[in-house]
XYZ file of C-alpha atoms in Angstrom:
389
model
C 22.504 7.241 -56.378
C 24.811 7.165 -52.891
C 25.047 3.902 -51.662
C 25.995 3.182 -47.664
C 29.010 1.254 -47.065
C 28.164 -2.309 -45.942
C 29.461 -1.867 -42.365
C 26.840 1.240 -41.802
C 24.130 -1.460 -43.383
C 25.411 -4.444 -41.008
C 25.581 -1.850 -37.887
C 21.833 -0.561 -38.903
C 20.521 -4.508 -38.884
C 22.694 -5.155 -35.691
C 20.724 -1.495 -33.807
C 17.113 -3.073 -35.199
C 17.592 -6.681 -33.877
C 18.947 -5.699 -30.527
C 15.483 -2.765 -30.379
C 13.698 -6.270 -31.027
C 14.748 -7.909 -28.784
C 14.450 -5.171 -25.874
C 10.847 -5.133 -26.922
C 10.035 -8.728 -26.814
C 11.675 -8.221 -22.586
C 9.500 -5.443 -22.129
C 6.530 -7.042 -23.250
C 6.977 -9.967 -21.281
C 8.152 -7.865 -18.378
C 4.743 -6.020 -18.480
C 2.963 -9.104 -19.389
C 4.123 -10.641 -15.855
C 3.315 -7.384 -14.215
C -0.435 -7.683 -15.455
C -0.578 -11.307 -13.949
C 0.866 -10.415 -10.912
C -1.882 -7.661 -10.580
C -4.834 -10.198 -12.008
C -3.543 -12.579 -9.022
C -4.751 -9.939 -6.346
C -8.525 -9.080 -8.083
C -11.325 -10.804 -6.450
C -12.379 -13.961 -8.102
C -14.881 -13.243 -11.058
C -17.936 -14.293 -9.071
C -17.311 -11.654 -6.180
C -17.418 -9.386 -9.058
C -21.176 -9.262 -9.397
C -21.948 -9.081 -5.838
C -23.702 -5.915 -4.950
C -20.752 -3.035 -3.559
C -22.328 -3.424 -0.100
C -21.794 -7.055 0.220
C -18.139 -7.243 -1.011
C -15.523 -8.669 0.715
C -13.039 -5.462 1.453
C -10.160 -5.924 -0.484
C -7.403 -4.353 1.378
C -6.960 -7.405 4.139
C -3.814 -8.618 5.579
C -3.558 -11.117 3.029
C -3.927 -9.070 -0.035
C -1.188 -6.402 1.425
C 1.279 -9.488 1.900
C 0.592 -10.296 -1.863
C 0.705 -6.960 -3.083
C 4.233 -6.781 -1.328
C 5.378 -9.808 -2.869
C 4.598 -8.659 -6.280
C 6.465 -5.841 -5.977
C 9.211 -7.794 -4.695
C 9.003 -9.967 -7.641
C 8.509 -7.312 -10.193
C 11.430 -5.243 -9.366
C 13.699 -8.251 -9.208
C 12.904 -9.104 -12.964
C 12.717 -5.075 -13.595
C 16.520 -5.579 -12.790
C 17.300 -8.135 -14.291
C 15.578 -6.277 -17.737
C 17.792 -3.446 -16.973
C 20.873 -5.871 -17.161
C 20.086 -7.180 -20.592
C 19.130 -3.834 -21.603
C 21.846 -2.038 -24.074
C 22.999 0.786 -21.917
C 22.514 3.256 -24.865
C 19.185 2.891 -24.704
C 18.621 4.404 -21.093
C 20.040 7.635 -22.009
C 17.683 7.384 -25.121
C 14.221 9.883 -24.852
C 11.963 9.372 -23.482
C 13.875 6.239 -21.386
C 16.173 8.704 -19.772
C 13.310 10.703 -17.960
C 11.399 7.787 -16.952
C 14.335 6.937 -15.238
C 14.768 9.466 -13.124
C 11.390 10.000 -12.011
C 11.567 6.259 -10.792
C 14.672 7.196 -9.196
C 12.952 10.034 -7.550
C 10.063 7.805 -6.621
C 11.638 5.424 -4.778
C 13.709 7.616 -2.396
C 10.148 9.281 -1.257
C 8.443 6.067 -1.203
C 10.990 5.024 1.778
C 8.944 7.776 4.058
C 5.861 5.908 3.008
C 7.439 2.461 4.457
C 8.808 4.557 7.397
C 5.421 5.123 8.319
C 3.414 2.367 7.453
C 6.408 0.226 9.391
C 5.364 2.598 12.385
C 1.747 2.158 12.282
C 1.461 -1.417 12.274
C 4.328 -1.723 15.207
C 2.203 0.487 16.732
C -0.940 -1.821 16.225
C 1.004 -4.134 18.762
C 0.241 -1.864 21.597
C -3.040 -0.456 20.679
C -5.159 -3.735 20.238
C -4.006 -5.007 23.899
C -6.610 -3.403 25.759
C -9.253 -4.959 23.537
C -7.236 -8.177 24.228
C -7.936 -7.984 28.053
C -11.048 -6.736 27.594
C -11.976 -10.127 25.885
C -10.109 -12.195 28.270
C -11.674 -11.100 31.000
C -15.381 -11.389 30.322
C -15.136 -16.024 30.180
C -18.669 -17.114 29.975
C -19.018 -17.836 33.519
C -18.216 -14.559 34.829
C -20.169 -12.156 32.315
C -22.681 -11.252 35.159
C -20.498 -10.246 37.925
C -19.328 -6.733 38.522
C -15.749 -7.207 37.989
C -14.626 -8.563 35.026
C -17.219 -6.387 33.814
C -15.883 -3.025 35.165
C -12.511 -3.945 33.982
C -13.611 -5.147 30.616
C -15.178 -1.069 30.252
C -11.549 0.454 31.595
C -9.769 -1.810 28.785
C -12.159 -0.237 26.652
C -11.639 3.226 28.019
C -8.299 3.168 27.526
C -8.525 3.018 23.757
C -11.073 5.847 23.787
C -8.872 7.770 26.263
C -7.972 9.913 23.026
C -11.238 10.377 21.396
C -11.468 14.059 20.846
C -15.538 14.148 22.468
C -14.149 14.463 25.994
C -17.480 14.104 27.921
C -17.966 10.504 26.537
C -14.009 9.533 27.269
C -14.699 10.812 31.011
C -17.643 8.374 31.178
C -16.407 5.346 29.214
C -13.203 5.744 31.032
C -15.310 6.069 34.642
C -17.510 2.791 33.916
C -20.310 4.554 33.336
C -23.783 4.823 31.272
C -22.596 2.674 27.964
C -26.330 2.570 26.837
C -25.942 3.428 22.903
C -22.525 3.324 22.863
C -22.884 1.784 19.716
C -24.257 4.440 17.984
C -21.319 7.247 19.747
C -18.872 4.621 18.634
C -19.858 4.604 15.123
C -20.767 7.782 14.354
C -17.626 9.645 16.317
C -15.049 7.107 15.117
C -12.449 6.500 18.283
C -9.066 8.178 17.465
C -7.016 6.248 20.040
C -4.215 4.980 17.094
C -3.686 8.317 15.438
C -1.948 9.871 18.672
C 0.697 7.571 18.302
C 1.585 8.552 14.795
C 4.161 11.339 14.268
C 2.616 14.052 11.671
C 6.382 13.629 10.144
C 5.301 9.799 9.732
C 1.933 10.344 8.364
C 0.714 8.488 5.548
C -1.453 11.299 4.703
C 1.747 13.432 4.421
C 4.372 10.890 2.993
C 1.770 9.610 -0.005
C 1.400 12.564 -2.189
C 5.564 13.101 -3.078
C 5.250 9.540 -4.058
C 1.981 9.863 -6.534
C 3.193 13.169 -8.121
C 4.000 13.869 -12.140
C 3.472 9.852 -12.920
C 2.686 9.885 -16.572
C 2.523 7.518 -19.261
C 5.830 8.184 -21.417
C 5.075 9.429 -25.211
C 6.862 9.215 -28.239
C 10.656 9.499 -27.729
C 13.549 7.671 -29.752
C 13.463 3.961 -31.167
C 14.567 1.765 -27.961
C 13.854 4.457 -25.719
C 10.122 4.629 -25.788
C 10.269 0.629 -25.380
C 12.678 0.898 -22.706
C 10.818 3.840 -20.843
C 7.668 1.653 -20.639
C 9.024 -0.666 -18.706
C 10.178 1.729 -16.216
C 7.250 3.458 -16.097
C 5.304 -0.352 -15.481
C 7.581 -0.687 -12.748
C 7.084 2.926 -11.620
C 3.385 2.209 -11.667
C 3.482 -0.504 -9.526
C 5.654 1.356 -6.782
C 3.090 3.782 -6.559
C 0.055 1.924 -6.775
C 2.081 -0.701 -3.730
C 2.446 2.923 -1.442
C -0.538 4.159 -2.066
C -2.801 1.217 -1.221
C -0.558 0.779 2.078
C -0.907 4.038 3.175
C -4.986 3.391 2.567
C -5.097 0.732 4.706
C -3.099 2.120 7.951
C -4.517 4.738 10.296
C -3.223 7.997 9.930
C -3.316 11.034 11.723
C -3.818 13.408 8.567
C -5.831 11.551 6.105
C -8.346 13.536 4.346
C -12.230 12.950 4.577
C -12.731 12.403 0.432
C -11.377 9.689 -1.437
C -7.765 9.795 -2.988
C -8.002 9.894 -6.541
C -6.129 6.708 -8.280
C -2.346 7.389 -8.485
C -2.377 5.360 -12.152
C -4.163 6.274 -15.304
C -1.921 3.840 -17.877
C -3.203 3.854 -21.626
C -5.237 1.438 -22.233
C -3.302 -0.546 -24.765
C -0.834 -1.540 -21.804
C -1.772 -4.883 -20.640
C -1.574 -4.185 -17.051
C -3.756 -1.442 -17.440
C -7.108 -3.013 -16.793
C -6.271 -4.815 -13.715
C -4.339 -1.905 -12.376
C -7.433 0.226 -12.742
C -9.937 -2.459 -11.504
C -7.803 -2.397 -8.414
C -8.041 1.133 -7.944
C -11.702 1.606 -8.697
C -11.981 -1.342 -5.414
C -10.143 1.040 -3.294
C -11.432 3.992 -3.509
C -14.870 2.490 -3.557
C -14.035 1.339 -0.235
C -12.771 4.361 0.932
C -16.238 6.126 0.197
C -18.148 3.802 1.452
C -15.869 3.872 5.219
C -17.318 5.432 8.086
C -17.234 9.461 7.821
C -14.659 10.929 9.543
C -12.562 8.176 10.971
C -8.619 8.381 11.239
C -8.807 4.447 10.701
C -7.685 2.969 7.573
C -9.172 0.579 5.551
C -7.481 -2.701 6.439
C -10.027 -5.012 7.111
C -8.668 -6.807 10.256
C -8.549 -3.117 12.119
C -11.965 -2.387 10.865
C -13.291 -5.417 12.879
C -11.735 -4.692 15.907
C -13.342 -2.111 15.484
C -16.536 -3.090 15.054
C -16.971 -5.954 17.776
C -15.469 -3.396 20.612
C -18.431 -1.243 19.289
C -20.579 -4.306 19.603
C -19.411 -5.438 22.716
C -19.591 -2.278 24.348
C -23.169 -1.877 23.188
C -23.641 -5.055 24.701
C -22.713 -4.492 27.812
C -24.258 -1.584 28.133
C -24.991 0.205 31.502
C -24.145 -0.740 35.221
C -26.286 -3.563 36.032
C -28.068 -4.806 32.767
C -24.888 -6.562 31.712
C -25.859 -9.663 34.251
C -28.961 -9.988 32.302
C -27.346 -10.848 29.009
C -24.507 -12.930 30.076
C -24.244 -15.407 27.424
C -24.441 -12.755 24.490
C -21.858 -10.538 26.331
C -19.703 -13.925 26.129
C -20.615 -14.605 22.705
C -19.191 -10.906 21.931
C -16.069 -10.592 23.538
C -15.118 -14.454 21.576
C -15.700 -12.576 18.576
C -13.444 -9.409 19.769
C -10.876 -12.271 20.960
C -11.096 -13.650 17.310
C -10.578 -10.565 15.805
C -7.527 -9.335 17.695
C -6.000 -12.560 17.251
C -6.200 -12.151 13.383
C -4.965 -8.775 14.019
C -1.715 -10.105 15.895
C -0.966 -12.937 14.015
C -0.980 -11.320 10.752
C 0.648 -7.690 11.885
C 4.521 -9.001 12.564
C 4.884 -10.325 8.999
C 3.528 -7.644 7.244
C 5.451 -5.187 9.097
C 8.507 -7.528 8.659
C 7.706 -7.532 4.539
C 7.331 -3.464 4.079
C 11.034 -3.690 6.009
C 12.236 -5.606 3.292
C 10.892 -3.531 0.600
C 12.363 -0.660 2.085
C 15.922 -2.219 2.122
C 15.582 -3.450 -1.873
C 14.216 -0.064 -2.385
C 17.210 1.495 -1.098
C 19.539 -1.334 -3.341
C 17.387 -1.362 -6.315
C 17.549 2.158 -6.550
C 21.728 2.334 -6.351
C 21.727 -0.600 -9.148
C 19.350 1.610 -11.119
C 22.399 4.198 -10.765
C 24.639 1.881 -11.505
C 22.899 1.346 -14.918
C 22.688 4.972 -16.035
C 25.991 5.769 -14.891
C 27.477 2.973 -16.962
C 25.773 4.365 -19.731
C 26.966 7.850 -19.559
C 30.286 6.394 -19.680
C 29.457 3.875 -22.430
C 28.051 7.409 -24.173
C 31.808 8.563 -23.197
C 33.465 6.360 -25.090
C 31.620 6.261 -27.942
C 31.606 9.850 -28.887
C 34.403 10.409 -31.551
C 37.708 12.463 -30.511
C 37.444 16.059 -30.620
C 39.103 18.102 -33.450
C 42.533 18.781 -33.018
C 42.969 22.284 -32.379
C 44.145 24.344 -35.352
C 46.276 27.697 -35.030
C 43.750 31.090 -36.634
């Protein structure tokens, strides 16, 4: 019977305790991940509420959140990767996960190029609504006006609205009867000039959502160490994708995305991750056929009370009639443009800063794997010494 030498038995023990302890980090690591995504589900009573009475998910709020998960995911993803043996990264199936995330976050800066452009470009396109809401004070609802200037406002965002016959007459002040029903069923494209195709969401999402796959089998360490880069590689992509649902874009398609994750089960992120997905694209079918607009909730209602207000006001002349609800409508198109505005800026000012730790997560990442190619270096034994034939 051969016996191993004690030192290949103490090195053995040393390899198992430190593939331990890597998977008691990664556990916790995806452990935090799962509460970070439990934090942004609805609270359990929403849950039963019928899917046409939910509150849409994809606010201001819940975007701000989302961001700050991320934010606080990858900084403890780092932080993993520090305490990490460096062997273990160039381990299967470790080594791959690695460079897909690698991959992932250089095309998930396009994303935050244009999701950064969209909502700075939300600055300029609610202001017309904005004056169209100032103007129309409760004493001055009936006159002629406020009123006409109230509809160019209102023109102006429908200046790009593809149905030219109805831009010439919302733009000329004139017959607004039904506009309601032309607003809602032709969804105004006045945001999606403003967006380069080159900066389209519907363009920049897909490079970011491709080949993500749950890692299998693979080496001991390096299957424990590849599922915490692919939690973290999860999490990028489910952050982009749900952005890029909620801003306008020029391209996006009429169907519903499908969901960018589809983790095993057994992961214990998994659940909320695909909760939060199912929420999404349930919203997405359920949005108005055909619009460019995206599903954040604050644009939505913009939206919807320039629709109302319009309707409202309705043609020449009948608009002195129903002063007070004309008032009543442009306070609610006020209130939802000032949401809008206050809640814009910091987003847009968040999805900056994600972009910039993208950019240094991503050379620290490097940093990693090239230390342990050189770790790998130096522990390969001496070649042979060449011998004369």
């Amino acid at each position: 019977m051969a016996f191993r030498p004690f030192s290949s038995l103490r090195r053995g023990a040393q390899v198992v305790s430190m593939d331990q302890g890597q998977e008691q980090d990664v556990d916790l690591f995806q452990k935090h991940v799962a509460d970070h995504l439990l934090s942004l589900l609805p609270s359990s009573a929403a849950a039963f509420e019928p899917p046409c009475q939910l509150q849409p998910l994809l606010t201001l709020a819940f975007l701000s959140k989302l961001l700050d998960a991320l934010l606080s995911c990858e900084e403890e993803f780092l932080s993993l990767l520090g305490r990490t043996q460096a062997s273990l990264l160039a381990r299967s199936p470790a080594d791959r996960a690695v460079a897909d995330l690698l991959d992932r976050a250089v095309k998930s800066l396009d994303v935050c190029n244009s999701v950064s452009l969209s909502l700075h470009s939300l600055h300029h396109w609610y202001r017309p609504a904005v004056i169209a809401s100032s103007v129309l004070l409760p004493d001055r609802c009936g006159e002629d006006a406020p009123l006409n200037r109230a509809r160019r406002a209102l023109g102006k965002l429908l200046a790009s609205s593809h149905e030219s016959s109805y831009t010439a007459t919302a733009s000329a002040g004139g017959d607004w009867s039904g506009s309601s029903s032309r607003f809602g069923n032709r969804q105004i494209r006045a945001f999606s000039w403003g967006l380069s195709k080159n900066l389209s969401a519907g363009r920049t999402i897909p490079p970011v959502l491709a080949h993500l796959a749950a890692p299998h089998g693979g080496e001991a360490g390096g299957a424990s160490a590849a599922l915490a880069v692919y939690a973290m590689s999860s999490l990028l992509a489910f952050t982009m994708w749900a952005l890029a649902a909620a801003v306008p874009s020029q391209d996006r398609g009429s169907t519903a995305p499908s969901s960018p994750v589809s983790p095993r089960q057994h992961l214990p992120w998994a659940a909320a991750m695909i909760e939060l997905q199912e929420r999404i694209t349930g919203e997405w079918r359920r949005r108005r056929r055909g619009s460019p607009a995206g599903l954040l909730a604050e644009f939505q209602r913009v939206e919807r009370s320039m629709g109302e207000l319009m309707e409202t006001m309705g043609e020449r002349g009948a608009a002195a009639s129903r002063a007070e609800e004309v008032a009543a409508r442009a306070g609610e198109l006020a209130e939802a443009c000032r949401k809008l505005s206050e809640g814009v800026g910091p987003l847009e000012k968040q999805v900056r800063e994600v972009f910039h730790r993208l950019v240094a997560s991503r050379a620290e990442v490097i940093r990693c794997v090239d230390h342990t190619s050189l770790a790998a270096v130096a522990a390969a034994p001496p070649n042979p010494p060449l011998t004369s034939l």
